Short mmCIF file of C-alpha atoms in Angstrom, two decimals:
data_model
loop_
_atom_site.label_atom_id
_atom_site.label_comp_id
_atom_site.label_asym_id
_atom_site.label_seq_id
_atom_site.Cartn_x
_atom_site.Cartn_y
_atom_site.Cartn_z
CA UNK I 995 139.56 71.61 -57.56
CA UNK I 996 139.69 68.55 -55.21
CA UNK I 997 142.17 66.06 -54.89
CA UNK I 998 140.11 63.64 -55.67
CA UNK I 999 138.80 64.98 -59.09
CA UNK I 1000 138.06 62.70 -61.79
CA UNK I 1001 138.46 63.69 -65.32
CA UNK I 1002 136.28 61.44 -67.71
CA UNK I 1003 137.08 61.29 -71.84
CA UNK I 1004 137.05 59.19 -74.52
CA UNK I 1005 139.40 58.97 -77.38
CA UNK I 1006 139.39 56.66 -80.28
CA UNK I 1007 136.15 54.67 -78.61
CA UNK I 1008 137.70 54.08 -75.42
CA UNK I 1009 136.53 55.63 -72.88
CA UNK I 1010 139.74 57.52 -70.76
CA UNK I 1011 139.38 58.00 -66.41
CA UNK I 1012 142.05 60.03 -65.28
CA UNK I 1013 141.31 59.10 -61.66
CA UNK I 1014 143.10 60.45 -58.83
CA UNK I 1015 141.01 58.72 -55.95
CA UNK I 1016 142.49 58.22 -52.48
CA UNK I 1017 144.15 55.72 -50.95
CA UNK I 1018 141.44 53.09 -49.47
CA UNK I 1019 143.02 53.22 -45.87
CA UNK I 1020 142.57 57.18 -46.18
CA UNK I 1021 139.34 56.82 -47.29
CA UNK I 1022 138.36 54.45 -44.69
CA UNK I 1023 139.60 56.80 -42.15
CA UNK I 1024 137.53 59.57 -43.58
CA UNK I 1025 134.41 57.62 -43.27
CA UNK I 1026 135.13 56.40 -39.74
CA UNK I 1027 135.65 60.92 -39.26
CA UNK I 1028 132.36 61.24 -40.80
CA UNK I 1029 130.45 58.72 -38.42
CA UNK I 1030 132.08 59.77 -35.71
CA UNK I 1031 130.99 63.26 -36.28
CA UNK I 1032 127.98 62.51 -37.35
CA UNK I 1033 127.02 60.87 -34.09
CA UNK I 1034 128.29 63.52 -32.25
CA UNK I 1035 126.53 66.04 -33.94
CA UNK I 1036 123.15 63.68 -33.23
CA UNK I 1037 123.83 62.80 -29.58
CA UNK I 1038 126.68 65.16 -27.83
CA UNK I 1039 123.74 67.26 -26.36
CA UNK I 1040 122.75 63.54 -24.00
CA UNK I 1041 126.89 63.91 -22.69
CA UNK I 1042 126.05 65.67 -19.97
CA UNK I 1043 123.00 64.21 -18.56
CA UNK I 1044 124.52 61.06 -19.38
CA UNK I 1045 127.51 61.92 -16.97
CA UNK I 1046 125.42 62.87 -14.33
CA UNK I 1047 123.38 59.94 -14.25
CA UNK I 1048 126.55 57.85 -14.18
CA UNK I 1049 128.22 60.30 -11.35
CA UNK I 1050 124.55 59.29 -8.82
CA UNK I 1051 124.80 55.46 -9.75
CA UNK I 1052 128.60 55.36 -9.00
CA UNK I 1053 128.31 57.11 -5.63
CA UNK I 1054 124.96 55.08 -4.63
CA UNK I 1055 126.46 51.87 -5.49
CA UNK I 1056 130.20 52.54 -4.01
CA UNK I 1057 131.83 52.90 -0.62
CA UNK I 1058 130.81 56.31 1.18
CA UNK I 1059 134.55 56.79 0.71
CA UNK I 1060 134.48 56.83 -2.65
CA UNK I 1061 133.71 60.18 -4.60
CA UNK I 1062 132.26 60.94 -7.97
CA UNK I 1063 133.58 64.69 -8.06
CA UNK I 1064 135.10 64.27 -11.26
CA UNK I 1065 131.81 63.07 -13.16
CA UNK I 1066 130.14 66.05 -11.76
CA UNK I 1067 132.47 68.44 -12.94
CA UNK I 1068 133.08 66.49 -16.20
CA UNK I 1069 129.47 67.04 -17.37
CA UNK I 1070 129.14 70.82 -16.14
CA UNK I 1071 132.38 71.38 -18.80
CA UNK I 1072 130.97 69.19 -21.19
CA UNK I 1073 128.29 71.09 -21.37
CA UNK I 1074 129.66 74.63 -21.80
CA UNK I 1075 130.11 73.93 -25.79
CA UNK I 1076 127.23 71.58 -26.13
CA UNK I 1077 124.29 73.94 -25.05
CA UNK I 1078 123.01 77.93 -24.37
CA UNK I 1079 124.52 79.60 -21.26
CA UNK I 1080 120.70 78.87 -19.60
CA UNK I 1081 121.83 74.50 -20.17
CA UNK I 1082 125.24 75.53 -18.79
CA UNK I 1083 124.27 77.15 -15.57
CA UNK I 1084 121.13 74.18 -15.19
CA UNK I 1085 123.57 71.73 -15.59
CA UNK I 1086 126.10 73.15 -12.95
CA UNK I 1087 122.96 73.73 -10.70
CA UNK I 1088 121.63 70.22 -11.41
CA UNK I 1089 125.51 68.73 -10.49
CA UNK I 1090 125.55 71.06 -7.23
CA UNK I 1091 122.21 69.56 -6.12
CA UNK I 1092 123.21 66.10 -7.15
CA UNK I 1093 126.23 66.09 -4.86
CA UNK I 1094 124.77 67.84 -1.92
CA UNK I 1095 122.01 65.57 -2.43
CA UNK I 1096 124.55 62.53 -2.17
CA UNK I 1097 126.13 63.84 0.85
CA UNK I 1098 122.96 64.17 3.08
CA UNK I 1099 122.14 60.47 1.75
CA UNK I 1100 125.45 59.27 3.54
CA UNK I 1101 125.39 61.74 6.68
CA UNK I 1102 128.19 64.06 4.93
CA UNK I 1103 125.95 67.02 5.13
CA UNK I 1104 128.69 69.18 6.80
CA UNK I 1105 131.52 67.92 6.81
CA UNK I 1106 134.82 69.81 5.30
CA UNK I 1107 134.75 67.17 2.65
CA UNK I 1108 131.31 68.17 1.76
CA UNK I 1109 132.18 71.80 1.43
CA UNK I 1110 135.37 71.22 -0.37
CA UNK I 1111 133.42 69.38 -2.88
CA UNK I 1112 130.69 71.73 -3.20
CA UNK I 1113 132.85 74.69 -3.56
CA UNK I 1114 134.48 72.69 -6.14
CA UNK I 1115 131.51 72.13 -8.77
CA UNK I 1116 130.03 75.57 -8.14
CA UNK I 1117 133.52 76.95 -9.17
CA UNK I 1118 133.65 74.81 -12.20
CA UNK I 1119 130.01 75.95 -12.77
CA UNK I 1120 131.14 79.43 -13.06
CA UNK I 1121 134.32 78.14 -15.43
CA UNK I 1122 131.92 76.23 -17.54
CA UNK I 1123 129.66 79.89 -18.39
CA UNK I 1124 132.12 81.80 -18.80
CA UNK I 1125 133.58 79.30 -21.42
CA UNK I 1126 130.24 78.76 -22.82
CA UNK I 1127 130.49 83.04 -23.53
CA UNK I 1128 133.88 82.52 -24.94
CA UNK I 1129 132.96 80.27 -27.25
CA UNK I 1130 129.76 81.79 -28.13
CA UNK I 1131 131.15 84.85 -29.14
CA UNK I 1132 134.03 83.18 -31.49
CA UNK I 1133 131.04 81.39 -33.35
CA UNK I 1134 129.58 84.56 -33.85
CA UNK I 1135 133.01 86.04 -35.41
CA UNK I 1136 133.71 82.67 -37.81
CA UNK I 1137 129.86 83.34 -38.46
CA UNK I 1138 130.26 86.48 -39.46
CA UNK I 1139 133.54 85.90 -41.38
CA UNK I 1140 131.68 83.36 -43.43
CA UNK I 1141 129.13 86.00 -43.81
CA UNK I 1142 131.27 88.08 -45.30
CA UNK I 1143 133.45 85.57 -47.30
CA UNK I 1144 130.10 84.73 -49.02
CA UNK I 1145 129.14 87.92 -49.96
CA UNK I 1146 132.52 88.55 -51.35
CA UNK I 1147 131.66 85.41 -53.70
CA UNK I 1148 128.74 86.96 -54.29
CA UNK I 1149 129.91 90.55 -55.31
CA UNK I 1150 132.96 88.56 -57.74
CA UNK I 1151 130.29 86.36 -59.20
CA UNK I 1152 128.24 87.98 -61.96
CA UNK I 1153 124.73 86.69 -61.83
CA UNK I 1154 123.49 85.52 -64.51
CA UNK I 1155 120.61 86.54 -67.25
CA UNK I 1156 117.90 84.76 -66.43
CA UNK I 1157 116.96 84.40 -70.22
CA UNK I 1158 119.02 85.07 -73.42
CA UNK I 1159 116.61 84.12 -76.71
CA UNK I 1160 115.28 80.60 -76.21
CA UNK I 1161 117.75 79.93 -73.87
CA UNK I 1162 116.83 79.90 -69.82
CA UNK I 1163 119.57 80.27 -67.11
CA UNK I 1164 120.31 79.40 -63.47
CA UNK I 1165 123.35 79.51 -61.33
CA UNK I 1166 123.68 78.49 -58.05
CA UNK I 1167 127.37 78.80 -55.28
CA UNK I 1168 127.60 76.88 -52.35
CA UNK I 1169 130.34 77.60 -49.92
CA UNK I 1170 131.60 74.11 -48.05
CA UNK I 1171 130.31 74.63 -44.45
CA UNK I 1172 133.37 73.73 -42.90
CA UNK I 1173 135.44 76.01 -44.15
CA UNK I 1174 135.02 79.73 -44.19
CA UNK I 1175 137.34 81.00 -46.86
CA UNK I 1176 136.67 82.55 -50.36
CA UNK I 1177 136.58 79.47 -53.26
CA UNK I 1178 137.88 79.49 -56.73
CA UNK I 1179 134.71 78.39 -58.12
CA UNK I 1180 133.28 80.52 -60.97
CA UNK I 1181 130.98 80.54 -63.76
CA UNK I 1182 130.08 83.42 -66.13
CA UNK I 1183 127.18 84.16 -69.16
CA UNK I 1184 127.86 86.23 -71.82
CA UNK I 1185 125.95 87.20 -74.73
CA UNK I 1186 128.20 87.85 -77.84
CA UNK I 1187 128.37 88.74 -81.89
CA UNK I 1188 129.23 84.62 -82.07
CA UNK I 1189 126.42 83.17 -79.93
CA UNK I 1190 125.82 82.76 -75.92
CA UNK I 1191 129.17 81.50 -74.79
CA UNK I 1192 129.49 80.42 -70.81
CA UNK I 1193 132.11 78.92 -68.58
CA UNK I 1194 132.49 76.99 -65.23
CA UNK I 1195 135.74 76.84 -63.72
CA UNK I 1196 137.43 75.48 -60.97
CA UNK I 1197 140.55 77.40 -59.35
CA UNK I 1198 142.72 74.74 -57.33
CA UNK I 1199 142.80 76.28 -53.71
CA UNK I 1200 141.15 78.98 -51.62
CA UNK I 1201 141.70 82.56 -50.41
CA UNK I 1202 142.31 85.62 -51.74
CA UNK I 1203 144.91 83.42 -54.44
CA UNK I 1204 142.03 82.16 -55.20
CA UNK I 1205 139.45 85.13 -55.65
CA UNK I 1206 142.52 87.01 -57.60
CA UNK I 1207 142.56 84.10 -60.19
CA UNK I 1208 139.12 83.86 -60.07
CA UNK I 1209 138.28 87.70 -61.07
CA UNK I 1210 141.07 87.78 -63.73
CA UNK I 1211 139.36 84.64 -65.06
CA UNK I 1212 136.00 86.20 -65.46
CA UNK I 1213 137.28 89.61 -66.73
CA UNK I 1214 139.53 87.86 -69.12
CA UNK I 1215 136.15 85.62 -70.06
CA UNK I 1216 133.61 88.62 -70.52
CA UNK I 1217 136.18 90.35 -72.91
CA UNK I 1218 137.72 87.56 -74.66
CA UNK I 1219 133.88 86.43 -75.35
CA UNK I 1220 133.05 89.64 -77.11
CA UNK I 1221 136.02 89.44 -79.83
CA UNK I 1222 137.32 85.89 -80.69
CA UNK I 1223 135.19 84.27 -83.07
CA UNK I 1224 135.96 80.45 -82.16
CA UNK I 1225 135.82 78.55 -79.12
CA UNK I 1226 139.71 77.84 -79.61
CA UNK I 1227 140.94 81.52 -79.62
CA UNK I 1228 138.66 82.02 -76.67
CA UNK I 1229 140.31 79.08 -75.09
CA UNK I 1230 143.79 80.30 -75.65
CA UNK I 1231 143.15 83.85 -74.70
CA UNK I 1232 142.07 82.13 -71.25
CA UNK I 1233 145.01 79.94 -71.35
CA UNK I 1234 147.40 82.95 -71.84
CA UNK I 1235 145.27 84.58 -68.88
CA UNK I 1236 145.95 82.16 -66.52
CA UNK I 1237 149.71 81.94 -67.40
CA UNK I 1238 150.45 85.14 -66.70
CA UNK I 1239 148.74 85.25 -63.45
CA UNK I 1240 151.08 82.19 -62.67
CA UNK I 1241 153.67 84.22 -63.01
CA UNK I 1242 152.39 87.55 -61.73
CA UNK I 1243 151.69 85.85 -58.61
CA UNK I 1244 154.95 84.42 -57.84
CA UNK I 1245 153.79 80.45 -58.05
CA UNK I 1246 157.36 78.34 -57.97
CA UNK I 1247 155.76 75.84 -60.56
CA UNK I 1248 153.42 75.63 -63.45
CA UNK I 1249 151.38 72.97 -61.41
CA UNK I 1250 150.21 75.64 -58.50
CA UNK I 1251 148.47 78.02 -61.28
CA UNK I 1252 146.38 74.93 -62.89
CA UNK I 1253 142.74 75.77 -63.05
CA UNK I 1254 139.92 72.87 -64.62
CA UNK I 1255 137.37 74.44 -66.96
CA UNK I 1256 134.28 73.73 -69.50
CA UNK I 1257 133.34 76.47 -72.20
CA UNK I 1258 129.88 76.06 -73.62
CA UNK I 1259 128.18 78.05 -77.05
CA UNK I 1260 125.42 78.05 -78.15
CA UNK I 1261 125.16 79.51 -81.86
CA UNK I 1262 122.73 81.94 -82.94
CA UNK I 1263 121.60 79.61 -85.49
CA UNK I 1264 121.02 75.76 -85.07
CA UNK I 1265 119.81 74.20 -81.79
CA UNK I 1266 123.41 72.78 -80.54
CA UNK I 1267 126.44 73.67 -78.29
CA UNK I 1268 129.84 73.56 -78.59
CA UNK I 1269 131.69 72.38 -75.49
CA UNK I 1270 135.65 72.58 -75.16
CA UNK I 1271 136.65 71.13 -72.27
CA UNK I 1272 139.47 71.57 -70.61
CA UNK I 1273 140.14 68.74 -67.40
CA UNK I 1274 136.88 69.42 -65.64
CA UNK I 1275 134.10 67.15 -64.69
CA UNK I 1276 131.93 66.17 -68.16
CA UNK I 1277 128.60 68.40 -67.96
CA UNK I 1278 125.13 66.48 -67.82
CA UNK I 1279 122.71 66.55 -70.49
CA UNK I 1280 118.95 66.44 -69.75
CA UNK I 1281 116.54 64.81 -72.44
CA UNK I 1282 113.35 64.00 -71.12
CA UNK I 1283 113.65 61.80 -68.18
CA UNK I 1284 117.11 60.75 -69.30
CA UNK I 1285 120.48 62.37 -68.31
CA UNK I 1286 123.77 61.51 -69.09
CA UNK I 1287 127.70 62.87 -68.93
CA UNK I 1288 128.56 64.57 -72.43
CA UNK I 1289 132.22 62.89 -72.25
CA UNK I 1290 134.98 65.20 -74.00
CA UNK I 1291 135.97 63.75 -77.98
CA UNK I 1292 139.37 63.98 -76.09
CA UNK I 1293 140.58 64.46 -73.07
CA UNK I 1294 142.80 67.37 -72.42
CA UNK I 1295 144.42 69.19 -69.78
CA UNK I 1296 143.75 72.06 -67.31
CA UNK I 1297 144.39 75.41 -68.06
CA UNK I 1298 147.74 76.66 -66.84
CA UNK I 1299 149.57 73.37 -68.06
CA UNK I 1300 149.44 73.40 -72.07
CA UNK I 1301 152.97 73.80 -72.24
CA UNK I 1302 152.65 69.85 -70.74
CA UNK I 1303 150.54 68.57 -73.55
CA UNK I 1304 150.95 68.00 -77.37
CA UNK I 1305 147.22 67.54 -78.23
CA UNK I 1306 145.24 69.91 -79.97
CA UNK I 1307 142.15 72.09 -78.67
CA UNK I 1308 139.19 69.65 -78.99
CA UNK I 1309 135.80 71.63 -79.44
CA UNK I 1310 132.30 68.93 -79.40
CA UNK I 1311 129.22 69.50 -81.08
CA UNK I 1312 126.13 68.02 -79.10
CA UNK I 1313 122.52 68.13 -80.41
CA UNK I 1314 120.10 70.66 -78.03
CA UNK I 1315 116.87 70.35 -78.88
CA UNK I 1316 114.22 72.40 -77.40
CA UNK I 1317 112.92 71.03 -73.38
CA UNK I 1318 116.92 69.69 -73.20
CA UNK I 1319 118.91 70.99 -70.55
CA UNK I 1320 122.53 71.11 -69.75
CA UNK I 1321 124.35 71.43 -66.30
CA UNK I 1322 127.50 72.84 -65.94
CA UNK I 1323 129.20 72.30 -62.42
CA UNK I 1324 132.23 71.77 -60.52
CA UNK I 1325 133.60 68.65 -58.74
CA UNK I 1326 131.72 69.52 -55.45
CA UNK I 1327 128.97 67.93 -56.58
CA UNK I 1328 130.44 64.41 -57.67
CA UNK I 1329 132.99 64.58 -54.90
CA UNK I 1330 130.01 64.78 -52.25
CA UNK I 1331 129.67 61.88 -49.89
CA UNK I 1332 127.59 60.16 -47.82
CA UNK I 1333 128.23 58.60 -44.30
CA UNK I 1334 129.64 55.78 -45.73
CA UNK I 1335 132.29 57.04 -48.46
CA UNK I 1336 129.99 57.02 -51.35
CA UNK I 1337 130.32 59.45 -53.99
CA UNK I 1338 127.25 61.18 -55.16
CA UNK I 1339 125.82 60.54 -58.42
CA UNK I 1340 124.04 62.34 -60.56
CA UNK I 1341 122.94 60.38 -63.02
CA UNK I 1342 122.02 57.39 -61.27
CA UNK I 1343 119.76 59.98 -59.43
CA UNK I 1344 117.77 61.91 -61.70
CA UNK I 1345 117.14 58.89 -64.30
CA UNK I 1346 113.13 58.72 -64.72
CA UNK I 1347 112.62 62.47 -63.56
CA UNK I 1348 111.88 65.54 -65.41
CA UNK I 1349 112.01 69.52 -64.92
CA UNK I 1350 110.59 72.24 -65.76
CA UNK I 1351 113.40 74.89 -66.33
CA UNK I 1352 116.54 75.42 -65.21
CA UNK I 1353 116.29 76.81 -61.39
CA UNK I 1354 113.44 73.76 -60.82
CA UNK I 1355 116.28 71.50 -61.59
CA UNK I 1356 118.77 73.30 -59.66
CA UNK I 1357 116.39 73.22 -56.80
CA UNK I 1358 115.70 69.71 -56.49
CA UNK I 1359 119.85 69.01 -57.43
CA UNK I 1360 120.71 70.75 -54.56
CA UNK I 1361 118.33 69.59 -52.33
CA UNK I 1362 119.23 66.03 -53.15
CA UNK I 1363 122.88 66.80 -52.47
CA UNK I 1364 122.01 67.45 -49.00
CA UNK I 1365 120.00 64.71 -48.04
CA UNK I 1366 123.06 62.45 -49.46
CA UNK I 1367 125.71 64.01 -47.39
CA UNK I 1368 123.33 64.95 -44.39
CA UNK I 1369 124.20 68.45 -44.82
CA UNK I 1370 127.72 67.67 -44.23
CA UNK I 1371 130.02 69.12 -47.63
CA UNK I 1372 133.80 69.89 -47.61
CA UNK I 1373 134.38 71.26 -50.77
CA UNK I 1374 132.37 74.86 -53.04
CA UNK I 1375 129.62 73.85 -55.29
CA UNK I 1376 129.16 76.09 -58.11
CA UNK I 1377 125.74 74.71 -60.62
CA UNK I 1378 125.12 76.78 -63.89
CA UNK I 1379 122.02 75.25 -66.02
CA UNK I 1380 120.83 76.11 -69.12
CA UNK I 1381 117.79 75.01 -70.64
CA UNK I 1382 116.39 75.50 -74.46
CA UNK I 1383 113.03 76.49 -74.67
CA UNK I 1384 110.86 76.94 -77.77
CA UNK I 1385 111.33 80.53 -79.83
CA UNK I 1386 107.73 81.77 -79.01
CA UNK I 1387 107.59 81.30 -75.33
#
């Protein structure tokens, strides 16, 4: 779960935002990282050529005496993690030609100077390639490290059904791509005695912490599912779960075990679902061309930390009709940002539009996530939607 999650409620008709956004300066800062980045990303590649261009127009419009050495070999190392091993060695080429070319223009041709200079770029040249390999090859290993990290998340993560009665499913995980460890994102279908019950959770942290809490949380899930008859023992069975892994793990305070969570049935009989929801981000609703946040009776807190709170388990009843659809997901999505700070919203977004079935709406969610960050996320995305459709179809 990120820092930054919000938890939204209401209790007694007010509506409750337990809000732990950052400071402005911070956030400020993080949006002057993202430009910054962002331009990088878009222009680094023009660096070297850039240099060079600079390094001819400083030694044409100074003093014979004065030498642009270090421009040349400033763009030839520039280059090395900018472009292919082929741009690298062109560049250091280009820079050797540029300089010899500079020294003829001034009578230098061979002089020591001229040598000395030479010898100079074509050494940093063969720096700059074998740097370019070095770094080449260590993409390739965090490559392949998120390669595997992914499948891991794969393997853990149970797909699900794609259909249980009238009910149509779709799941979707998306690691952060700046960071290549295993997530605590999960989400699991089960089909019981008591109705289709599901879950999307949200472990605080990464790792293998992480992908220990979150197997224990979807074993504990699939076999809790099966035998407690209400949404409440199934919540406290979870509860109980995560407690002991607390302790079995060794965590020196209640507050490093706490994991954010949203249980979802849908009975047998009757076209509803019953939500308990335990600190995580409200789930959407999709009627028609609307959507909205189904907003928690009461608010209530994460699992690992009921020992904190005095309220009782709240379980919500919410009207499903057939062609509605409900989205289950964690804070990755609302905590995505643009350039410019701004959080992603779903709602505001998908007013006025409609979907098919569950992975058409998954489809165009996701793709919509990227063009408002540019591609750019820092925290897992894990989507499970489920859509009613009619009996006979």
């Amino acid at each position: 779960m990120g820092e930054a999650g919000e938890v939204r409620g209401r209790a007694g008709g007010r509506t409750v935002s337990l809000t732990g956004q950052e400071p402005p300066r911070r956030r400020e800062q993080h949006v002057a990282r993202l430009g910054v980045w962002k331009w990088a990303g878009e222009h680094g590649r023009l660096l070297p050529a850039v240099l060079l261009l600079f390094a001819v127009s400083m030694d044409l419009g100074t003093p014979p005496t004065v030498s642009a050495s270090a421009l040349y070999t400033a763009a030839i190392l520039a280059v090395a993690p900018l472009l292919s091993l082929r741009g690298t060695l062109l560049t250091g080429v280009s820079a050797l030609f540029l300089d010899w070319a500079m020294f003829v223009n001034f009578g230098y041709r061979q002089s020591a100077i001229a040598f000395s200079e030479l010898s100079m770029v074509a050494t940093v040249t063969v720096i700059a390639a074998f740097l370019n390999r070095l770094l080449y090859h260590r993409e390739m290993r965090l490559r392949s490290v998120r390669d595997i990290a992914a499948a891991v998340q794969r393997a853990v993560l149970p797909h699900p059904p794609e259909r249980i009665g009238p009910l149509r499913f779709a799941a979707r995980y998306e690691a952060a791509q700046t960071d290549a460890q295993i997530g605590g994102d999960l989400y699991s279908v089960v089909d019981t005695p008591f109705g289709v019950r599901c879950v999307i959770r949200d472990v605080r942290g990464k790792g293998m912490g992480a992908l220990r809490a979150v197997a224990v949380g979807i074993g504990t899930f699939r076999e809790a599912a099966q035998q407690e008859p209400s949404l409440i023992g199934l919540v406290e069975r979870l509860e109980r779960a995560v407690a002991l892994e607390a302790r079995q793990s060794g965590s020196t305070t209640e507050l490093e075990g706490f994991i954010t969570g949203v249980l979802a049935e849908f009975p047998r009989w009757g076209k509803e679902v019953r939500l308990v929801n335990r600190g995580h981000p409200a789930p959407l609703l999709f009627l028609g061309d609307t959507v909205q946040y189904v907003e928690p009776g009461r608010p209530n807190l994460p699992l690992g930390l009921a020992a904190l709170g005095t309220n009782p388990e709240c379980v919500d009843t919410v009207t499903f009709p057939e062609g509605a659809s409900l989205l289950l997901y964690t804070d990755g999505l609302t905590e995505a940002r643009d350039e410019t700070g701004t959080f992603y919203d779903p709602v505001g977004r998908f007013k006025g539009h409609r979907h098919p079935g569950p992975e058409a709406l998954l489809d165009a969610l996701l793709a919509d996530v990227s063009r408002h960050t540019g591609g750019q996320r820092t925290d897992d995305l894990a989507l499970l939607a489920i859509t009613r459709t009619p009996d006979n179809t």
